[in-house]
GROMACS .gro file of N, CA and C in nm:
model
  279
    1MET      N    1   5.722  13.074   9.395
    1MET     CA    2   5.745  12.912   9.444
    1MET      C    3   5.753  12.865   9.287
    2ASP      N    4   5.867  12.835   9.228
    2ASP     CA    5   5.866  12.652   9.178
    2ASP      C    6   5.777  12.569   9.181
    3LYS      N    7   5.745  12.492   9.119
    3LYS     CA    8   5.720  12.374   9.151
    3LYS      C    9   5.789  12.267   9.152
    4ARG      N   10   5.923  12.253   9.146
    4ARG     CA   11   6.049  12.172   9.193
    4ARG      C   12   5.996  12.221   9.346
    5ASN      N   13   6.043  12.398   9.443
    5ASN     CA   14   6.040  12.422   9.504
    5ASN      C   15   5.948  12.348   9.581
    6SER      N   16   5.800  12.377   9.580
    6SER     CA   17   5.692  12.315   9.612
    6SER      C   18   5.672  12.111   9.667
    7GLU      N   19   5.767  12.013   9.586
    7GLU     CA   20   5.774  11.907   9.617
    7GLU      C   21   5.934  11.912   9.667
    8ALA      N   22   6.027  11.915   9.683
    8ALA     CA   23   6.097  11.887   9.810
    8ALA      C   24   6.020  12.000   9.952
    9ALA      N   25   5.956  12.093   9.906
    9ALA     CA   26   5.833  12.071  10.114
    9ALA      C   27   5.753  11.953  10.121
   10MET      N   28   5.694  11.998   9.995
   10MET     CA   29   5.630  11.826  10.078
   10MET      C   30   5.618  11.755  10.120
   11ASP      N   31   5.808  11.693  10.048
   11ASP     CA   32   5.869  11.556  10.063
   11ASP      C   33   5.871  11.596  10.193
   12ALA      N   34   5.969  11.738  10.245
   12ALA     CA   35   6.008  11.715  10.389
   12ALA      C   36   5.974  11.815  10.461
   13ALA      N   37   5.781  11.809  10.493
   13ALA     CA   38   5.688  11.796  10.574
   13ALA      C   39   5.634  11.624  10.573
   14ASN      N   40   5.663  11.525  10.512
   14ASN     CA   41   5.655  11.418  10.521
   14ASN      C   42   5.713  11.319  10.596
   15PRO      N   43   5.689  11.276  10.682
   15PRO     CA   44   5.776  11.194  10.741
   15PRO      C   45   5.848  11.066  10.688
   16LEU      N   46   5.676  10.965  10.617
   16LEU     CA   47   5.699  10.903  10.610
   16LEU      C   48   5.764  10.816  10.520
   17LYS      N   49   5.797  10.941  10.396
   17LYS     CA   50   5.970  10.940  10.321
   17LYS      C   51   6.087  10.841  10.393
   18ASP      N   52   6.022  10.899  10.478
   18ASP     CA   53   6.154  10.881  10.515
   18ASP      C   54   6.229  10.720  10.633
   19LEU      N   55   6.058  10.699  10.686
   19LEU     CA   56   6.099  10.536  10.752
   19LEU      C   57   6.161  10.373  10.639
   20THR      N   58   6.211  10.360  10.746
   20THR     CA   59   6.303  10.266  10.671
   20THR      C   60   6.161  10.089  10.633
   21ARG      N   61   6.150   9.973  10.583
   21ARG     CA   62   6.082   9.951  10.566
   21ARG      C   63   6.055   9.840  10.739
   22ALA      N   64   6.121   9.849  10.816
   22ALA     CA   65   6.060   9.767  10.950
   22ALA      C   66   6.009   9.879  11.032
   23GLN      N   67   6.064  10.001  10.999
   23GLN     CA   68   6.005  10.119  11.092
   23GLN      C   69   5.858  10.119  11.006
   24PHE      N   70   5.858  10.087  10.894
   24PHE     CA   71   5.666  10.097  10.813
   24PHE      C   72   5.657  10.043  10.845
   25ALA      N   73   5.630   9.853  10.871
   25ALA     CA   74   5.596   9.765  10.957
   25ALA      C   75   5.563   9.783  11.076
   26ALA      N   76   5.592   9.860  11.126
   26ALA     CA   77   5.567   9.872  11.280
   26ALA      C   78   5.487   9.936  11.348
   27LEU      N   79   5.495   9.989  11.198
   27LEU     CA   80   5.273  10.114  11.234
   27LEU      C   81   5.155  10.039  11.189
   28GLY      N   82   5.214   9.925  11.214
   28GLY     CA   83   5.071   9.889  11.178
   28GLY      C   84   5.073   9.709  11.278
   29GLY      N   85   5.177   9.690  11.376
   29GLY     CA   86   5.191   9.631  11.461
   29GLY      C   87   5.072   9.476  11.467
   30ASP      N   88   5.052   9.516  11.584
   30ASP     CA   89   4.970   9.371  11.568
   30ASP      C   90   4.778   9.438  11.522
   31ALA      N   91   4.818   9.603  11.450
   31ALA     CA   92   4.629   9.598  11.450
   31ALA      C   93   4.627   9.503  11.305
   32VAL      N   94   4.667   9.553  11.230
   32VAL     CA   95   4.634   9.552  11.081
   32VAL      C   96   4.720   9.472  11.049
   33ALA      N   97   4.658   9.348  10.920
   33ALA     CA   98   4.694   9.215  10.874
   33ALA      C   99   4.634   9.242  10.696
   34TYR      N  100   4.776   9.110  10.683
   34TYR     CA  101   4.654   9.080  10.604
   34TYR      C  102   4.706   8.926  10.548
   35VAL      N  103   4.638   8.849  10.506
   35VAL     CA  104   4.601   8.635  10.406
   35VAL      C  105   4.632   8.686  10.330
   36LYS      N  106   4.784   8.604  10.315
   36LYS     CA  107   4.812   8.549  10.209
   36LYS      C  108   4.771   8.427  10.180
   37PRO      N  109   4.786   8.404   9.942
   37PRO     CA  110   4.756   8.225   9.975
   37PRO      C  111   4.901   8.125   9.978
   38VAL      N  112   4.915   8.041  10.061
   38VAL     CA  113   5.006   7.967  10.022
   38VAL      C  114   4.990   7.796  10.014
   39SER      N  115   5.116   7.716   9.956
   39SER     CA  116   5.072   7.585   9.932
   39SER      C  117   5.098   7.525  10.081
   40GLY      N  118   5.002   7.454  10.100
   40GLY     CA  119   5.068   7.310  10.171
   40GLY      C  120   5.237   7.305  10.199
   41LEU      N  121   5.296   7.268  10.076
   41LEU     CA  122   5.424   7.202  10.064
   41LEU      C  123   5.475   7.348  10.135
   42LEU      N  124   5.481   7.446  10.130
   42LEU     CA  125   5.611   7.535  10.129
   42LEU      C  126   5.515   7.554  10.308
   43LEU      N  127   5.366   7.590  10.366
   43LEU     CA  128   5.424   7.544  10.515
   43LEU      C  129   5.402   7.447  10.567
   44ALA      N  130   5.401   7.358  10.530
   44ALA     CA  131   5.562   7.187  10.558
   44ALA      C  132   5.686   7.246  10.593
   45GLY      N  133   5.747   7.335  10.528
   45GLY     CA  134   5.935   7.390  10.521
   45GLY      C  135   5.880   7.492  10.618
   46LEU      N  136   5.784   7.569  10.658
   46LEU     CA  137   5.785   7.688  10.753
   46LEU      C  138   5.755   7.616  10.916
   47ILE      N  139   5.713   7.584  10.925
   47ILE     CA  140   5.595   7.511  11.059
   47ILE      C  141   5.619   7.396  11.083
   48GLU      N  142   5.749   7.381  11.199
   48GLU     CA  143   5.770   7.195  11.249
   48GLU      C  144   5.632   7.179  11.280
   49ASP      N  145   5.658   7.045  11.323
   49ASP     CA  146   5.605   6.935  11.373
   49ASP      C  147   5.387   6.938  11.353
   50ALA      N  148   5.394   7.003  11.246
   50ALA     CA  149   5.300   7.031  11.210
   50ALA      C  150   5.251   6.962  10.993
   51GLU      N  151   5.153   6.877  11.039
   51GLU     CA  152   5.126   6.862  10.891
   51GLU      C  153   5.019   6.966  10.712
   52PHE      N  154   5.031   6.980  10.668
   52PHE     CA  155   4.936   7.058  10.574
   52PHE      C  156   4.992   6.917  10.484
   53ASP      N  157   4.873   6.918  10.388
   53ASP     CA  158   4.868   6.883  10.268
   53ASP      C  159   4.951   6.908  10.113
   54GLY      N  160   5.013   6.877  10.051
   54GLY     CA  161   5.075   7.009  10.014
   54GLY      C  162   5.034   6.974   9.850
   55ALA      N  163   4.940   6.913   9.776
   55ALA     CA  164   4.835   6.971   9.707
   55ALA      C  165   4.749   7.094   9.760
   56THR      N  166   4.736   7.147   9.896
   56THR     CA  167   4.590   7.202   9.906
   56THR      C  168   4.673   7.350   9.971
   57GLN      N  169   4.600   7.430   9.925
   57GLN     CA  170   4.623   7.580   9.990
   57GLN      C  171   4.560   7.659  10.047
   58TYR      N  172   4.618   7.685  10.097
   58TYR     CA  173   4.542   7.778  10.289
   58TYR      C  174   4.570   7.912  10.287
   59HIS      N  175   4.520   7.979  10.418
   59HIS     CA  176   4.569   8.119  10.433
   59HIS      C  177   4.552   8.143  10.509
   60LEU      N  178   4.695   8.250  10.520
   60LEU     CA  179   4.821   8.257  10.606
   60LEU      C  180   4.749   8.443  10.651
   61VAL      N  181   4.756   8.393  10.734
   61VAL     CA  182   4.741   8.600  10.836
   61VAL      C  183   4.819   8.607  10.912
   62MET      N  184   4.970   8.741  10.865
   62MET     CA  185   5.023   8.792  10.870
   62MET      C  186   5.031   8.886  10.983
   63SER      N  187   5.092   8.951  10.982
   63SER     CA  188   5.050   9.057  11.085
   63SER      C  189   5.195   9.172  11.023
   64ALA      N  190   5.145   9.292  11.022
   64ALA     CA  191   5.188   9.415  10.886
   64ALA      C  192   5.416   9.381  10.939
   65ASP      N  193   5.410   9.367  11.047
   65ASP     CA  194   5.561   9.375  11.056
   65ASP      C  195   5.550   9.199  11.055
   66GLY      N  196   5.488   9.137  10.927
   66GLY     CA  197   5.540   8.960  10.930
   66GLY      C  198   5.540   8.834  10.925
   67THR      N  199   5.448   8.889  11.150
   67THR     CA  200   5.479   8.738  11.205
   67THR      C  201   5.318   8.746  11.200
   68PRO      N  202   5.386   8.561  11.189
   68PRO     CA  203   5.198   8.454  11.108
   68PRO      C  204   5.119   8.483  11.245
   69LEU      N  205   5.027   8.498  11.174
   69LEU     CA  206   4.908   8.502  11.310
   69LEU      C  207   4.790   8.376  11.309
   70MET      N  208   4.719   8.309  11.206
   70MET     CA  209   4.663   8.236  11.195
   70MET      C  210   4.688   8.143  11.029
   71VAL      N  211   4.663   7.978  11.035
   71VAL     CA  212   4.650   7.943  10.888
   71VAL      C  213   4.565   7.831  10.910
   72ALA      N  214   4.475   7.850  10.810
   72ALA     CA  215   4.313   7.826  10.792
   72ALA      C  216   4.293   7.773  10.657
   73ASP      N  217   4.237   7.654  10.649
   73ASP     CA  218   4.212   7.592  10.495
   73ASP      C  219   4.059   7.730  10.397
   74THR      N  220   3.974   7.744  10.487
   74THR     CA  221   3.936   7.834  10.437
   74THR      C  222   3.884   7.941  10.443
   75THR      N  223   3.839   8.047  10.407
   75THR     CA  224   3.847   8.156  10.332
   75THR      C  225   3.761   8.152  10.526
   76GLU      N  226   3.601   8.132  10.503
   76GLU     CA  227   3.507   8.082  10.617
   76GLU      C  228   3.603   8.120  10.750
   77ALA      N  229   3.689   8.004  10.754
   77ALA     CA  230   3.768   8.052  10.912
   77ALA      C  231   3.821   8.148  10.891
   78VAL      N  232   3.923   8.226  10.806
   78VAL     CA  233   3.993   8.311  10.786
   78VAL      C  234   3.890   8.429  10.857
   79ALA      N  235   3.734   8.462  10.806
   79ALA     CA  236   3.648   8.592  10.845
   79ALA      C  237   3.644   8.555  10.919
   80GLU      N  238   3.608   8.433  11.079
   80GLU     CA  239   3.537   8.374  11.130
   80GLU      C  240   3.591   8.458  11.254
   81TRP      N  241   3.759   8.384  11.187
   81TRP     CA  242   3.899   8.451  11.333
   81TRP      C  243   3.925   8.632  11.306
   82LEU      N  244   3.909   8.659  11.214
   82LEU     CA  245   3.929   8.766  11.176
   82LEU      C  246   3.813   8.872  11.236
   83GLY      N  247   3.658   8.833  11.258
   83GLY     CA  248   3.522   8.915  11.337
   83GLY      C  249   3.578   8.874  11.503
   84ASP      N  250   3.662   8.787  11.498
   84ASP     CA  251   3.641   8.767  11.702
   84ASP      C  252   3.853   8.863  11.724
   85GLN      N  253   3.894   8.916  11.632
   85GLN     CA  254   3.998   9.020  11.625
   85GLN      C  255   3.984   9.115  11.646
   86ASN      N  256   4.086   9.251  11.708
   86ASN     CA  257   4.070   9.324  11.674
   86ASN      C  258   4.169   9.435  11.592
   87ILE      N  259   4.170   9.382  11.465
   87ILE     CA  260   4.266   9.422  11.366
   87ILE      C  261   4.190   9.442  11.197
   88GLY      N  262   4.324   9.613  11.160
   88GLY     CA  263   4.218   9.557  11.075
   88GLY      C  264   4.334   9.445  10.909
   89VAL      N  265   4.217   9.421  10.749
   89VAL     CA  266   4.253   9.396  10.725
   89VAL      C  267   4.289   9.426  10.617
   90ALA      N  268   4.458   9.455  10.581
   90ALA     CA  269   4.569   9.586  10.385
   90ALA      C  270   4.513   9.403  10.301
   91THR      N  271   4.447   9.511  10.211
   91THR     CA  272   4.399   9.506  10.099
   91THR      C  273   4.529   9.509   9.944
   92LEU      N  274   4.607   9.450   9.923
   92LEU     CA  275   4.723   9.465   9.865
   92LEU      C  276   4.664   9.395   9.634
   93HIS      N  277   4.724   9.592   9.585
   93HIS     CA  278   4.568   9.520   9.470
   93HIS      C  279   4.683   9.545   9.359
   0.00000   0.00000   0.00000
């Protein structure tokens, strides 16, 4: 078997390669989250009836499917909240 045939066989055997973005995000469901730094200015536009200092950098915890889970102004608050949850944190490199 040449290299092209073995690569094609590997692709066919890996169902994750055919997932849509939504299906891939749903794999983590509410078990995987990521923390994204966001400005208070951006948060003020996203969350109605909440006050955020436009110059402050906040930490937005999002589930794998993009659902916002919590906002904090310190990494310690995020770590404490995540410690009480049954959620794995994904990191981006």
